[in-house]
Amino acid sequence: MKVGGRLKALWEYRGFVLGMVARDFRGRYLGSALGASWAVLNPLAQILIYTLIFSQVMQARLPNTRDPLAYSLYLCAGLLTWNYFVEVLLRSQTVFLDQANLLKKVSFPRVTLPSYVFLSASVNFSIIWALFLALLLVTGRWPGWALVALVPLLLIQQVLAVGLGLILGVTNVFFRDVAQAVGVGLQFWFWLTPIVYPVSAVPEVVRNLMAWNPLYPLVASYQSVIVEHRWPVWSDLWPVCVMATVIVGVSETVFRHLAGPMVDEL
Amino acid sequence: MSGELAVSGLGKSYRRYARPWHRLCEWAAGGRLVWHETFWALRGITFSVASGESVGIIGLNGAGKSTLLKILTGTTQPTEGQVQLGGRVAALLELGMGFHPDFSGRQNVMMAGQLMGLPVREIARLMPEIEAFAEIGEYIDQPIRTYSTGMGVRLAFSVATAARPEVLIVDETLSVGDAYFQHKCIRRIKEFQEAGTTILFVSHDPTAVKTLCGRALLLDGGRLIQDGPPDLVLDHYNALIAKREANQEILQAEAASGRMTTRSGTFEARIAAIDLLDADGRPARAFTVGERARIRARVEFTSAVVAPTVGILIRDRVGNDVFGTNSFHVAPIEGTYEPGEEMTVDFDIQLNLGVGSYTLTAAVHSDATHLASNYDWWDKVIGFRVLPGPEPPFVGSAWLPVRLRVERHARMVTSGQGGGGERA
């Protein structure tokens, strides 16, 4: 099936995709007394830990700033978006195996599965990000118009995550080693991205290496928007755009050729 | 769109890799390396079904029925060949797929309906009917985990059949609860049938196929071996079962008791092994009348032998020779075989034998008969049985394919021509 056909099938099955997202969300809090409030309480706790613990208890400071909250915001800007990226990646990677029973027994467009996983992760991210923005507003650190830059930034990140997730998800069905390798790889990736430390803290050699890390310019842009209220340096984002496009192209080919044979391996 | 179904040259193969990294190597080599075994679950299937026809699909376990259904429902893609379907296919194979126990019946109905590709509005419209058919009352708004097994199945069946499909695939093993609901389900399937839905019914149960279907397909070993009226196909199917049982029985007895045989000869050439194989090359000891068989003899040479002859002889239960021949008459073996050399000889024959038990004798000798110089004469190496096949009943020790032609002549010569007819 070509891309067009797949998008059409996706549109026809939008009810199923949205139903799966809703089921995912509700299923998590089903039977709990507080219900959907947990969806807010959980990320709220996360944000509070990052902000209170680092700014008040550990007195962590960013270089060249006096703002006691600067480091916390820096951390949140990188970590929340990184978590979103990883959630899409890891869940796409296992979605075909998780839904093996359905894939083997029922005929439906397979593209609906990665789509629902992506939307589901996006719902979670929206909640925590909304809380984070509320915190910025309350503490008087609202970045203003620079926030608009988040739209293209997140878009690039999503394209990257979905494309990569699709490749991993399909290949993982054939080689379960993929999941293991990704687990190891993500740890390196996380520490090779300036999320918990400022980029000035790493030696020149490592910084040159980071130029190859597609997430580095993205994370750096989030941080500059949130912490310094400055627009991103758009020219730094060209390489990651190209990389995201290539990955989406590869994922398209992988999916077209392997989505069918994949079912026989489940 | 009205439910015609056309399948042509359909085949499905699976690749078997001894180790997961073998596949990786194949991928890396970009097709220049073949490191897998290909296993055909289905091959060369061609048939078509007219709109509104009901067709039974029968076959032993592993015959390829499930693979065929998977291809028809679209969950797996065929390796070769084409499927043309006129309209929506619904499958009653496994009910309740995609049901989540923690959600209410109503929510699950929405989900299952969407999974079938029905728009939300359509499901909402069908909801009252689904509820009514399932007869689960207030439970529709309770989580599915509180349902009894019967209730869950009833609800699942109701959703699956809420909208009339153009093609309906029904698995006989489908259990839909108590007798009352089962009747209700059959009635619904019959309603679909009358409304023009094409039905494919997968079953082991001869009576069910006879009552529901006007035609049957028989699959065996991944191939479509018969397509015709249910009576005829079911007879063939029963013969297949009988054959497989007899095969097992004889092979087991052989393995348990060893071959009770007599051997004589000079053993300058020695029969190392004799095997009786079916058309697919598997060892077989039971055949249907007229089936093709291969008798394979492996001969070892202990001395130099010039132009050896390998022969076979089939005898009936009481020891009468039924058929025998040898390589001297069929295709002479030339040249000299040195000590230590081996040869394999295959006799491909059609077993046009009557129903009964037979034995196979094999020999290696020189010239036309074993009287000149007998290297190895192995009496009654293998016993085998011939069972009735799809041919009309007959008696005797040979099957002679027969055609019947009847011409009716009127008694009064003046009254003109009489009726005539021909039957094969």
XYZ file of C-alpha atoms in Angstrom:
690
model
C 0.000 0.000 0.000
C 1.251 3.437 -0.894
C 1.422 6.344 1.521
C -1.807 7.823 0.195
C -3.701 4.593 0.643
C -2.324 4.247 4.122
C -3.376 7.750 5.107
C -6.834 7.092 3.724
C -7.080 3.860 5.709
C -5.921 5.747 8.778
C -8.657 8.319 8.281
C -11.275 5.597 7.854
C -10.074 3.976 11.060
C -9.785 7.245 12.988
C -12.527 6.014 15.314
C -10.478 2.956 16.175
C -7.293 4.989 16.694
C -9.006 7.505 18.963
C -10.788 4.672 20.746
C -7.454 3.004 21.442
C -6.013 6.275 22.757
C -9.015 6.780 25.022
C -8.863 3.170 26.166
C -5.159 3.557 26.878
C -5.757 6.659 28.961
C -8.815 5.436 30.797
C -7.474 1.905 31.182
C -4.586 3.219 33.227
C -6.794 4.843 35.859
C -9.724 2.465 35.691
C -10.810 1.253 39.097
C -8.805 3.905 40.961
C -10.803 6.199 43.234
C -9.100 9.379 42.020
C -9.399 8.333 38.398
C -8.025 10.779 35.867
C -6.609 13.063 38.593
C -3.670 10.680 38.678
C -2.933 11.752 35.146
C -2.208 15.206 36.621
C -0.825 14.224 40.026
C 1.890 12.029 38.614
C 3.523 14.600 36.307
C 2.940 17.304 38.905
C 5.047 15.336 41.357
C 7.734 14.973 38.707
C 7.883 18.699 38.022
C 7.875 19.580 41.696
C 10.756 17.239 42.363
C 12.817 18.701 39.549
C 12.100 22.283 40.571
C 12.012 22.167 44.388
C 14.713 19.598 44.973
C 17.219 21.047 42.537
C 16.619 24.709 43.201
C 15.995 24.659 46.965
C 17.551 21.516 48.392
C 20.527 20.950 46.137
C 21.003 24.621 45.241
C 21.911 23.702 41.700
C 22.705 26.772 39.593
C 23.263 27.339 35.912
C 26.468 29.210 35.110
C 26.008 32.937 34.389
C 22.548 33.192 35.963
C 21.388 34.212 39.372
C 17.874 32.934 39.021
C 17.543 30.081 41.563
C 14.912 28.419 39.361
C 16.952 28.614 36.146
C 18.513 25.189 36.484
C 15.174 23.574 37.306
C 13.564 25.094 34.252
C 16.541 24.091 32.158
C 16.187 20.533 33.415
C 12.424 20.421 32.824
C 12.693 21.874 29.319
C 15.094 19.122 28.276
C 13.838 16.239 30.350
C 10.100 16.531 29.665
C 10.644 16.676 25.913
C 13.240 13.891 26.069
C 10.752 11.712 27.984
C 8.157 12.381 25.311
C 10.634 11.353 22.619
C 11.551 8.178 24.467
C 7.943 7.261 25.211
C 7.035 7.398 21.517
C 10.169 5.466 20.608
C 9.842 2.695 23.165
C 6.146 2.190 22.748
C 6.368 2.126 18.937
C 9.114 -0.404 19.288
C 6.898 -2.908 21.096
C 3.463 -2.006 19.781
C 3.374 -4.735 17.110
C 4.447 -7.383 19.589
C 1.999 -6.105 22.196
C -0.862 -6.263 19.719
C 0.299 -9.524 18.104
C -2.968 -11.267 18.846
C -5.005 -8.603 17.149
C -2.671 -8.445 14.142
C -2.816 -12.194 13.642
C -6.553 -12.552 13.974
C -8.111 -9.398 12.628
C -7.549 -7.588 9.384
C -7.205 -3.858 9.892
C -4.739 -1.188 8.729
C -1.521 -1.808 10.624
C -0.576 1.834 10.479
C -3.261 2.505 13.102
C -1.096 0.934 15.807
C 1.924 3.256 15.698
C -0.515 6.124 15.225
C -2.407 5.375 18.379
C 0.816 4.958 20.344
C 2.023 8.323 19.122
C -1.245 10.054 20.014
C -1.361 8.383 23.388
C 2.149 9.566 24.241
C 1.204 13.024 22.988
C -1.738 13.175 25.381
C 0.563 12.394 28.289
C 3.056 14.987 27.130
C 0.349 17.621 26.707
C -0.737 17.201 30.309
C 2.713 17.487 31.810
C 3.700 20.307 29.454
C 0.558 22.256 30.286
C 1.405 21.924 33.978
C 4.920 23.079 33.275
C 3.704 26.119 31.352
C 1.330 26.898 34.214
C 4.309 26.815 36.539
C 6.161 29.269 34.295
C 3.171 31.597 34.398
C 2.754 31.351 38.171
C 6.428 31.985 38.875
C 6.472 34.934 36.473
C 8.796 33.317 33.961
C 6.428 33.157 30.990
C 8.613 33.160 27.860
C 6.111 35.118 25.746
C 6.123 34.922 21.962
C 9.209 32.711 21.853
C 6.868 29.868 22.905
C 5.556 29.800 19.339
C 8.909 28.299 18.350
C 7.853 25.135 20.190
C 5.420 24.282 17.403
C 8.019 23.634 14.683
C 10.478 22.232 17.240
C 8.032 19.646 18.539
C 6.992 18.837 15.004
C 10.556 17.962 14.014
C 10.955 15.905 17.175
C 7.726 14.007 16.498
C 8.691 13.216 12.938
C 12.019 11.926 14.192
C 10.444 9.865 16.964
C 7.671 8.371 14.843
C 10.021 7.508 11.964
C 12.604 5.941 14.228
C 9.926 4.204 16.281
C 8.399 2.659 13.183
C 11.741 1.302 11.973
C 12.505 -0.137 15.392
C 8.991 -1.468 15.869
C 9.009 -3.414 12.608
C 12.583 -4.707 12.844
C 12.064 -5.682 16.471
C 9.495 -8.237 15.337
C 12.186 -9.996 13.296
C 15.062 -9.485 15.697
C 14.157 -9.103 19.335
C 17.697 -7.906 19.905
C 16.592 -4.524 18.636
C 14.746 -3.770 21.865
C 17.781 -4.711 23.928
C 20.135 -2.651 21.812
C 17.836 0.359 21.976
C 17.724 0.120 25.765
C 21.496 0.385 25.898
C 21.672 2.978 23.135
C 19.162 5.286 24.814
C 21.280 5.493 27.957
C 24.231 6.715 25.959
C 22.015 9.030 23.964
C 20.560 10.549 27.117
C 23.942 11.347 28.630
C 25.295 12.570 25.306
C 22.526 15.153 25.193
C 22.926 18.205 27.445
C 19.776 17.706 29.509
C 20.937 17.514 33.104
C 24.190 19.387 32.524
C 24.901 22.602 30.602
C 26.727 22.173 27.344
C 29.539 24.369 28.680
C 30.344 21.616 31.187
C 31.602 19.212 28.533
C 35.040 19.320 26.881
C 35.448 20.589 23.347
C 35.928 17.073 21.910
C 32.603 15.828 23.215
C 30.877 18.998 22.055
C 32.046 18.333 18.504
C 30.643 14.853 18.788
C 27.304 16.297 19.829
C 26.938 17.949 16.437
C 25.929 14.482 15.214
C 23.264 14.120 17.863
C 19.969 15.123 16.227
C 18.360 15.770 19.587
C 21.023 18.203 20.745
C 19.872 21.194 18.651
C 16.263 20.438 19.547
C 16.893 20.209 23.281
C 19.121 23.277 23.162
C 16.320 25.177 21.441
C 13.747 24.172 24.063
C 16.144 25.319 26.757
C 16.784 28.654 25.109
C 13.052 29.287 24.707
C 12.146 28.284 28.262
C 15.128 29.582 30.208
C 16.326 32.559 28.197
C 13.047 33.393 26.437
C 15.015 33.561 23.203
C 14.047 32.246 19.778
C 16.033 29.218 18.639
C 18.911 29.607 16.173
C 17.051 28.205 13.182
C 20.186 27.543 11.148
C 21.314 24.987 13.770
C 18.185 22.987 13.072
C 18.822 22.231 9.407
C 20.799 19.030 9.983
C 18.124 17.567 12.249
C 15.436 18.445 9.694
C 17.343 16.597 6.991
C 17.924 13.669 9.313
C 14.234 13.498 10.249
C 13.243 13.520 6.572
C 15.672 10.730 5.745
C 14.482 8.639 8.680
C 10.842 9.079 7.694
C 11.739 7.996 4.153
C 13.525 4.908 5.445
C 10.697 4.075 7.818
C 8.239 4.335 4.952
C 10.242 1.824 2.900
C 10.718 -0.499 5.849
C 7.049 -0.409 6.678
C 5.938 -0.954 3.103
C 8.146 -4.000 2.628
C 7.971 -5.593 6.037
C 4.542 -4.821 7.473
C 3.108 -7.837 5.627
C 5.808 -10.438 6.367
C 5.929 -9.115 9.921
C 2.577 -10.713 10.759
C 3.953 -14.162 9.881
C 6.675 -13.693 12.483
C 4.387 -12.756 15.357
C -20.218 -5.443 -4.819
C -21.941 -8.696 -4.272
C -19.698 -11.282 -2.743
C -18.023 -13.143 -5.577
C -14.741 -14.672 -4.661
C -11.992 -15.660 -7.044
C -8.738 -17.240 -5.988
C -6.086 -18.046 -8.530
C -2.748 -19.771 -8.105
C -2.708 -18.896 -4.442
C 0.333 -19.938 -2.442
C 1.792 -19.112 0.926
C 5.270 -20.029 2.004
C 6.988 -19.494 5.277
C 10.693 -19.202 5.795
C 12.354 -21.236 8.439
C 15.644 -20.111 9.822
C 17.754 -22.374 11.975
C 19.140 -19.355 13.853
C 17.815 -15.794 14.108
C 21.084 -14.368 12.794
C 20.756 -16.375 9.591
C 18.032 -13.981 8.569
C 20.257 -11.057 9.449
C 22.981 -12.430 7.189
C 20.456 -12.866 4.380
C 19.278 -9.287 4.747
C 22.823 -8.024 4.874
C 23.677 -9.952 1.712
C 20.752 -8.334 -0.066
C 19.313 -11.502 -1.534
C 22.566 -13.054 -2.728
C 22.487 -15.550 0.102
C 19.792 -18.091 0.830
C 19.924 -19.437 4.308
C 16.410 -20.553 4.978
C 14.152 -23.467 4.291
C 10.984 -22.618 2.434
C 7.904 -24.318 3.666
C 4.756 -24.100 1.561
C 1.661 -24.115 3.716
C -0.526 -23.631 0.683
C 0.155 -23.818 -3.004
C -1.570 -23.695 -6.366
C -5.034 -23.014 -4.993
C -7.480 -21.925 -7.656
C -11.226 -21.779 -7.279
C -14.026 -19.312 -7.554
C -17.236 -18.918 -5.674
C -20.303 -17.263 -7.089
C -22.163 -14.629 -5.173
C -24.534 -16.192 -2.651
C -22.981 -19.645 -2.870
C -22.167 -21.624 0.284
C -18.981 -23.599 0.178
C -17.573 -25.942 2.778
C -13.820 -26.127 3.248
C -12.631 -29.409 4.681
C -9.294 -31.017 5.336
C -7.243 -32.701 8.003
C -5.276 -30.677 10.524
C -2.370 -28.987 8.797
C -4.037 -29.192 5.389
C -3.822 -25.422 4.995
C -7.370 -24.428 5.938
C -6.353 -21.788 8.455
C -3.736 -20.342 6.128
C -6.340 -20.038 3.391
C -8.747 -18.310 5.756
C -6.055 -15.940 6.980
C -5.343 -14.923 3.413
C -9.018 -14.509 2.592
C -9.634 -12.372 5.673
C -6.538 -10.340 4.886
C -4.520 -10.913 8.037
C -1.701 -12.485 6.080
C -0.510 -11.817 2.571
C -0.159 -14.560 -0.033
C 3.323 -15.322 -1.343
C 1.967 -15.860 -4.836
C -1.341 -15.724 -6.624
C -4.331 -13.485 -6.289
C -7.519 -13.136 -4.337
C -10.417 -11.113 -5.621
C -13.175 -10.371 -3.198
C -16.376 -8.619 -4.051
C -17.252 -6.776 -0.892
C -16.742 -6.803 2.831
C -15.539 -9.994 4.468
C -16.541 -10.873 7.991
C -14.966 -13.787 9.773
C -16.469 -15.705 12.633
C -13.245 -17.416 13.552
C -12.370 -16.162 16.936
C -14.973 -14.071 18.651
C -14.288 -11.207 20.987
C -10.926 -10.201 19.533
C -10.065 -6.779 20.822
C -12.474 -6.970 23.731
C -11.041 -5.417 26.861
C -12.360 -6.921 30.099
C -12.339 -3.642 32.036
C -14.578 -1.772 29.640
C -18.323 -1.971 29.384
C -20.125 -4.045 26.804
C -21.215 -0.911 24.995
C -17.670 0.491 24.813
C -16.348 -2.822 23.593
C -19.023 -3.013 20.930
C -17.909 0.404 19.675
C -14.303 -0.738 19.582
C -15.008 -4.085 17.928
C -17.211 -2.386 15.348
C -14.500 0.133 14.536
C -12.001 -2.673 14.236
C -14.306 -4.170 11.601
C -14.124 -0.897 9.751
C -17.634 0.318 10.549
C -18.087 4.074 11.013
C -19.097 5.259 14.496
C -22.475 6.500 13.306
C -23.232 3.122 11.774
C -22.367 1.307 14.999
C -24.523 3.686 16.996
C -27.377 2.947 14.619
C -26.883 -0.810 14.960
C -26.442 -0.709 18.742
C -30.084 -1.420 19.742
C -30.139 -4.414 17.431
C -26.824 -5.701 18.779
C -28.113 -5.362 22.340
C -31.341 -7.122 21.509
C -29.673 -10.014 19.713
C -27.109 -10.619 22.460
C -29.860 -10.723 25.116
C -27.627 -9.571 27.909
C -30.001 -6.881 29.201
C -28.589 -4.418 31.726
C -25.163 -5.984 31.481
C -24.456 -4.006 28.336
C -23.215 -1.160 30.562
C -21.188 -3.389 32.888
C -17.519 -4.258 32.389
C -17.055 -7.379 30.285
C -15.117 -9.090 33.068
C -18.384 -9.444 35.009
C -19.938 -11.407 32.118
C -20.363 -15.146 31.973
C -18.540 -16.825 29.087
C -21.809 -17.252 27.235
C -22.700 -13.573 27.545
C -19.344 -12.467 26.160
C -19.616 -14.809 23.199
C -23.191 -13.710 22.526
C -22.215 -10.079 22.486
C -19.205 -10.797 20.272
C -21.334 -12.738 17.791
C -23.903 -9.944 17.740
C -21.285 -7.328 16.825
C -19.571 -9.544 14.291
C -22.845 -10.137 12.476
C -24.480 -6.771 13.084
C -24.046 -5.673 9.489
C -24.568 -8.197 6.716
C -21.211 -8.876 5.046
C -20.899 -9.822 1.381
C -18.669 -12.730 2.325
C -18.937 -14.548 5.623
C -16.333 -17.009 6.831
C -17.518 -19.323 9.573
C -15.370 -21.715 11.531
C -17.270 -24.707 12.772
C -15.240 -24.866 15.981
C -16.926 -21.591 16.838
C -18.787 -22.161 20.064
C -21.565 -19.744 20.720
C -22.906 -21.029 23.998
C -26.113 -22.880 24.683
C -28.293 -24.703 22.176
C -30.857 -21.914 22.127
C -28.361 -19.266 21.074
C -26.661 -21.649 18.690
C -29.919 -22.043 16.805
C -30.331 -18.299 16.773
C -26.853 -17.934 15.273
C -27.491 -20.535 12.602
C -30.756 -18.812 11.761
C -28.903 -15.537 11.329
C -26.300 -17.163 9.089
C -29.096 -18.675 7.018
C -30.751 -15.263 6.747
C -27.507 -13.863 5.394
C -27.334 -16.775 3.005
C -30.816 -16.032 1.705
C -29.983 -12.350 1.382
C -27.116 -13.254 -0.923
C -24.084 -13.468 1.336
C -21.409 -15.848 0.130
C -20.523 -18.272 2.890
C -17.326 -20.198 3.440
C -17.784 -22.817 6.096
C -14.759 -24.523 7.583
C -15.610 -27.802 9.173
C -14.755 -31.352 10.132
C -18.367 -32.277 10.515
C -19.761 -34.001 7.408
C -23.417 -33.511 8.263
C -22.990 -29.802 8.919
C -21.278 -29.346 5.566
C -23.968 -31.340 3.790
C -26.799 -29.330 5.304
C -25.254 -25.882 4.961
C -23.248 -26.105 1.753
C -23.971 -26.862 -1.848
C -20.339 -27.444 -2.616
C -17.178 -28.443 -0.836
C -13.448 -27.985 -1.255
C -11.003 -30.535 0.079
C -7.527 -29.409 1.054
C -4.690 -31.788 1.753
C -1.043 -30.985 2.280
C -1.588 -27.377 1.223
C -3.238 -28.292 -2.049
C -6.778 -28.220 -3.291
C -7.382 -31.856 -4.146
C -11.103 -31.840 -4.776
C -13.823 -29.355 -5.558
C -17.318 -30.681 -6.026
C -20.613 -31.703 -4.456
C -20.306 -32.227 -0.667
C -21.210 -35.947 -0.847
C -18.395 -36.752 -3.209
C -15.823 -34.569 -1.475
C -16.721 -35.929 1.956
C -16.260 -39.496 0.727
C -12.814 -38.504 -0.433
C -12.143 -36.846 2.903
C -13.190 -39.967 4.815
C -10.917 -42.029 2.603
C -8.115 -39.624 3.420
C -8.657 -40.144 7.133
C -8.838 -43.929 6.719
C -5.666 -43.815 4.661
C -3.775 -41.808 7.204
C -4.867 -44.134 9.986
C -3.879 -47.252 8.038
C -0.572 -45.639 7.161
C 0.203 -44.945 10.805
C -0.871 -48.412 11.833
C 1.314 -50.255 9.297
C 4.335 -48.024 9.833
C 4.029 -48.505 13.572
C 3.662 -52.261 13.265
C 6.669 -52.290 10.959
C 8.722 -50.326 13.434
C 7.643 -52.551 16.318
C 8.153 -55.981 14.764
C 10.804 -55.348 12.136
C 10.362 -56.675 8.648
C 9.545 -60.394 8.643
C 11.148 -61.349 5.410
C 13.302 -63.907 3.680
C 16.383 -63.039 1.716
C 18.592 -65.039 -0.593
C 21.404 -64.396 -3.036
C 25.134 -64.052 -3.547
C 25.127 -60.453 -2.252
C 27.661 -59.182 -4.776
C 25.084 -56.432 -4.982
C 22.933 -55.850 -1.965
C 19.676 -53.978 -1.434
C 20.565 -51.582 1.369
C 17.097 -50.080 1.653
C 13.690 -50.216 0.066
C 11.114 -47.561 0.587
C 7.604 -46.968 -0.530
C 6.794 -43.276 -0.901
C 3.711 -41.263 -1.758
C 3.483 -38.548 -4.409
C 5.032 -36.021 -2.015
C 7.972 -38.291 -1.274
C 6.914 -39.239 2.240
C 7.052 -42.872 3.382
C 3.570 -44.317 2.971
C 1.982 -47.690 3.490
C -1.598 -46.862 2.567
C -2.759 -45.587 -0.787
C -6.045 -44.947 -2.459
C -6.941 -46.774 -5.636
C -5.109 -45.269 -8.580
C -2.699 -43.202 -6.465
C 0.844 -42.604 -7.644
C 3.612 -44.206 -5.633
C 7.364 -44.369 -5.788
C 9.317 -47.480 -4.896
C 12.879 -46.501 -4.094
C 15.634 -49.089 -3.899
C 19.129 -48.292 -2.726
C 21.672 -50.868 -3.880
C 25.238 -51.321 -2.594
C 27.891 -53.205 -4.511
C 30.408 -55.448 -2.792
C 31.942 -56.782 -6.016
C 32.188 -55.429 -9.525
C 28.864 -55.999 -11.282
C 28.127 -55.431 -14.952
C 24.702 -54.152 -15.968
C 22.686 -55.060 -12.877
C 18.912 -55.407 -13.010
C 16.653 -54.158 -10.226
C 13.180 -55.612 -10.013
C 9.997 -55.211 -8.009
C 7.073 -57.526 -7.468
C 3.716 -56.786 -5.888
C 1.804 -59.714 -4.450
C -1.689 -59.820 -3.010
C -2.747 -61.058 0.432
C -2.669 -64.737 -0.553
C 0.611 -64.507 -2.446
C -0.525 -64.277 -6.050
C 1.716 -62.161 -8.232
C -0.236 -59.038 -9.157
C 2.381 -57.031 -10.921
C 6.117 -57.247 -11.357
C 8.698 -55.678 -13.584
C 12.366 -54.813 -13.617
C 14.816 -52.314 -14.980
C 15.923 -54.709 -17.733
C 12.501 -54.378 -19.350
C 11.749 -50.759 -18.488
C 15.082 -48.990 -18.870
C 18.213 -51.179 -18.759
C 20.975 -50.113 -16.385
C 24.290 -50.097 -18.192
C 27.920 -50.007 -17.196
C 29.983 -51.618 -14.500
C 29.507 -50.865 -10.830
C 32.608 -51.113 -8.679
C 32.757 -52.402 -5.097
C 31.773 -49.677 -2.649
C 29.582 -47.931 -5.182
C 25.899 -47.302 -4.567
C 22.901 -46.609 -6.727
C 19.328 -45.542 -6.187
C 16.528 -46.738 -8.432
C 13.055 -45.187 -8.373
C 10.051 -47.008 -9.790
C 7.199 -44.551 -10.292
C 3.980 -46.468 -10.615
C 0.279 -45.856 -10.481
C -1.400 -48.230 -8.067
C -4.379 -49.285 -10.136
C -5.019 -52.067 -7.658
C -8.156 -53.329 -6.022
C -8.846 -52.615 -2.369
C -6.834 -54.910 -0.113
C -3.446 -55.750 1.407
C -0.328 -56.264 -0.686
C 3.340 -57.001 -0.215
C 6.334 -55.705 -2.060
C 9.308 -57.842 -3.038
C 12.524 -56.467 -4.505
C 15.523 -58.037 -6.120
C 18.880 -57.326 -7.773
C 20.099 -59.797 -10.349
C 21.730 -59.935 -13.743
C 19.966 -60.043 -17.104
C 16.211 -60.360 -17.501
C 15.385 -62.732 -14.649
C 16.899 -63.693 -11.313
C 17.562 -67.215 -12.629
C 20.856 -66.285 -14.267
C 22.689 -64.819 -11.332
C 20.780 -63.710 -8.254
C 22.597 -61.116 -6.152
C 19.861 -60.324 -3.644
C 16.217 -61.383 -3.528
C 14.294 -59.764 -0.710
C 10.905 -61.285 -0.235
C 7.996 -59.244 1.171
C 10.098 -56.289 2.261
C 7.128 -54.046 2.797
C 3.419 -54.551 3.291
C 0.953 -51.920 2.175
C -2.730 -51.417 1.818
C -4.929 -50.018 -0.919
C -8.067 -48.192 0.172
C -11.069 -46.991 -1.780
C -10.626 -43.578 -3.347
C -13.045 -41.272 -5.116
C -13.777 -43.829 -7.846
C -17.104 -45.683 -7.989
C -17.154 -48.960 -6.030
C -15.761 -52.047 -7.794
C -14.590 -55.567 -6.960
C -11.436 -57.493 -7.879
C -7.709 -56.996 -7.611
C -7.325 -54.402 -10.370
C -8.844 -51.026 -11.047
C -9.566 -50.557 -14.713
C -10.737 -46.992 -15.307
C -14.181 -47.296 -16.777
C -16.526 -45.128 -18.798
C -20.149 -45.921 -19.199
C -22.242 -45.123 -22.198
C -25.890 -45.922 -22.347
C -27.950 -45.753 -25.456
C -31.599 -46.398 -25.216
C -33.329 -47.923 -28.220
C -37.042 -47.664 -28.688
C -38.862 -50.947 -29.231
C -40.917 -49.666 -32.171
C -38.552 -49.099 -35.068
C -41.109 -46.861 -36.781
C -41.518 -44.479 -33.849
C -38.233 -42.767 -34.630
C -35.124 -42.254 -32.524
C -34.793 -43.237 -28.922
C -33.258 -41.184 -26.137
C -29.541 -41.396 -25.559
C -27.121 -40.336 -22.929
C -23.576 -40.616 -21.846
C -22.078 -40.894 -18.425
C -18.499 -40.848 -17.481
